Short mmCIF file of C-alpha atoms in Angstrom, two decimals:
data_model
loop_
_atom_site.label_atom_id
_atom_site.label_comp_id
_atom_site.label_asym_id
_atom_site.label_seq_id
_atom_site.Cartn_x
_atom_site.Cartn_y
_atom_site.Cartn_z
CA ASN N 1 23.95 10.36 -217.69
CA LYS N 2 26.87 8.82 -215.80
CA LYS N 3 24.51 7.81 -213.00
CA GLU N 4 24.76 4.54 -211.18
CA VAL N 5 21.91 2.15 -212.08
CA VAL N 6 20.48 0.00 -209.31
CA GLU N 7 17.97 -2.81 -209.84
CA ALA N 8 16.06 -4.47 -207.01
CA VAL N 9 16.22 -8.25 -206.93
CA THR N 10 14.83 -10.92 -204.62
CA ILE N 11 16.95 -13.88 -203.61
CA ILE N 12 14.95 -16.95 -202.62
CA GLU N 13 16.75 -19.75 -200.87
CA THR N 14 14.91 -23.02 -201.39
CA PRO N 15 15.87 -26.16 -199.48
CA PRO N 16 15.92 -29.60 -201.10
CA MET N 17 12.79 -31.73 -200.80
CA ILE N 18 12.19 -35.36 -199.81
CA CYS N 19 9.25 -37.55 -200.85
CA VAL N 20 7.38 -38.95 -197.83
CA GLY N 21 4.23 -40.44 -199.33
CA VAL N 22 1.85 -41.02 -202.21
CA VAL N 23 -1.83 -39.98 -202.44
CA GLY N 24 -4.29 -41.33 -205.02
CA TYR N 25 -7.36 -39.36 -206.09
CA VAL N 26 -10.57 -40.60 -207.71
CA ALA N 27 -12.57 -38.32 -210.01
CA THR N 28 -16.17 -37.90 -208.83
CA PRO N 29 -18.96 -35.72 -210.28
CA ARG N 30 -18.23 -33.19 -207.52
CA GLY N 31 -14.46 -33.14 -208.06
CA LEU N 32 -11.45 -35.11 -206.86
CA ARG N 33 -11.70 -37.26 -203.74
CA THR N 34 -8.79 -38.86 -201.91
CA PHE N 35 -8.87 -42.61 -202.31
CA LYS N 36 -5.74 -43.96 -200.61
CA SER N 37 -2.59 -42.50 -199.12
CA VAL N 38 0.61 -44.41 -198.39
CA TRP N 39 3.31 -42.91 -196.16
CA ALA N 40 7.01 -43.72 -196.19
CA GLU N 41 8.62 -45.93 -193.56
CA HIS N 42 10.80 -43.22 -192.01
CA LEU N 43 9.67 -39.61 -191.61
CA ASN N 44 12.25 -37.03 -190.64
CA GLU N 45 11.87 -35.00 -187.49
CA GLU N 46 11.35 -31.91 -189.68
CA CYS N 47 8.28 -33.50 -191.26
CA ARG N 48 6.83 -34.77 -187.98
CA ARG N 49 7.27 -31.34 -186.37
CA ARG N 50 4.68 -29.99 -188.83
CA PHE N 51 1.95 -32.08 -187.19
CA TYR N 52 2.48 -30.52 -183.74
CA LYS N 53 1.90 -27.03 -182.38
CA ASN N 54 4.50 -27.45 -179.62
CA TRP N 55 7.13 -30.08 -180.44
CA SER N 56 9.07 -29.91 -177.16
CA ARG N 57 5.95 -30.46 -175.04
CA SER N 58 4.54 -33.30 -177.17
CA LYS N 59 5.06 -37.04 -176.83
CA LYS N 60 6.21 -37.29 -180.47
CA LYS N 61 3.87 -40.18 -181.30
CA ALA N 62 2.94 -39.05 -184.82
CA PHE N 63 3.34 -41.80 -187.44
CA THR N 64 4.68 -44.40 -185.01
CA LYS N 65 1.90 -46.82 -186.00
CA THR N 66 2.34 -46.24 -189.74
CA CYS N 67 6.07 -46.94 -189.35
CA LYS N 68 5.26 -50.26 -187.69
CA LYS N 69 3.23 -51.25 -190.77
CA TRP N 70 6.49 -51.51 -192.70
CA GLN N 71 8.01 -53.82 -190.06
CA ASP N 72 5.67 -56.82 -190.07
CA GLN N 73 4.61 -58.98 -193.00
CA GLY N 74 0.89 -58.22 -192.70
CA GLY N 75 1.53 -54.50 -192.87
CA LYS N 76 3.66 -54.88 -195.99
CA ILE N 77 0.81 -56.79 -197.63
CA ASP N 78 -1.59 -53.96 -196.70
CA ILE N 79 0.76 -51.36 -198.17
CA GLY N 80 1.17 -53.40 -201.35
CA SER N 81 -2.59 -53.76 -201.72
CA ASP N 82 -3.05 -50.00 -201.18
CA LEU N 83 -0.50 -49.25 -203.93
CA ASN N 84 -2.25 -51.73 -206.25
CA LYS N 85 -5.61 -50.08 -205.54
CA ILE N 86 -4.11 -46.69 -206.39
CA LYS N 87 -2.82 -48.14 -209.67
CA LYS N 88 -6.19 -49.67 -210.50
CA TYR N 89 -8.76 -47.04 -209.47
CA CYS N 90 -7.13 -43.60 -209.25
CA GLN N 91 -7.01 -41.01 -212.01
CA VAL N 92 -4.68 -38.53 -210.27
CA VAL N 93 -1.53 -39.42 -208.31
CA ARG N 94 0.29 -36.89 -206.14
CA VAL N 95 3.48 -37.15 -204.12
CA LEU N 96 3.74 -35.81 -200.57
CA ALA N 97 7.04 -34.00 -200.13
CA HIS N 98 8.60 -31.89 -197.41
CA THR N 99 11.47 -29.43 -197.30
CA GLN N 100 14.74 -30.12 -195.50
CA THR N 101 14.93 -26.98 -193.41
CA LYS N 102 18.01 -28.09 -191.46
CA LEU N 103 20.16 -27.65 -194.55
CA LEU N 104 19.27 -23.94 -194.71
CA ARG N 105 20.64 -23.24 -191.22
CA ARG N 106 17.74 -20.95 -190.39
CA ARG N 107 15.73 -20.57 -187.20
CA GLN N 108 12.79 -22.57 -188.52
CA LYS N 109 12.83 -26.29 -187.81
CA LYS N 110 9.42 -27.31 -189.21
CA GLY N 111 9.47 -28.56 -192.76
CA HIS N 112 6.89 -27.36 -195.25
CA ILE N 113 4.74 -30.20 -196.61
CA THR N 114 3.24 -30.03 -200.09
CA GLU N 115 1.58 -32.25 -202.67
CA ILE N 116 3.20 -32.42 -206.09
CA GLN N 117 1.11 -33.85 -208.91
CA LEU N 118 2.71 -36.40 -211.22
CA ASN N 119 1.84 -36.01 -214.90
CA GLY N 120 2.64 -38.11 -217.95
CA GLY N 121 2.34 -41.84 -218.46
CA THR N 122 -0.18 -44.24 -216.98
CA THR N 123 -1.22 -44.38 -213.33
CA SER N 124 0.82 -47.51 -212.72
CA ASP N 125 3.91 -45.77 -214.12
CA LYS N 126 3.37 -42.90 -211.68
CA VAL N 127 3.08 -45.19 -208.67
#
């Protein structure tokens, strides 16, 4: 027909993601229940912004105590025992990840946080 054909497409720009923690779930008769969660030593500002409604007005104290766990020896022992408990008791292991919104150069500065389930292998392999 010699007419120009136009197709509508959607372009989705997805930023890279960073792992910030691990969550272990135990299977109960009523479904999955969180057993332990272990956070990373350093959380980006993008991730911490998600826990506040107004970042500029806040004192920015989120996860300061969990970061200090990684500093002293007693905290490292606690984190190691939590990871061992996840290996021993949990049936489902999920990773906490957030997007790096600064790399997109958009207006939004809060990163999106999501849980990504790990499949395949044993629980200790996943941790």
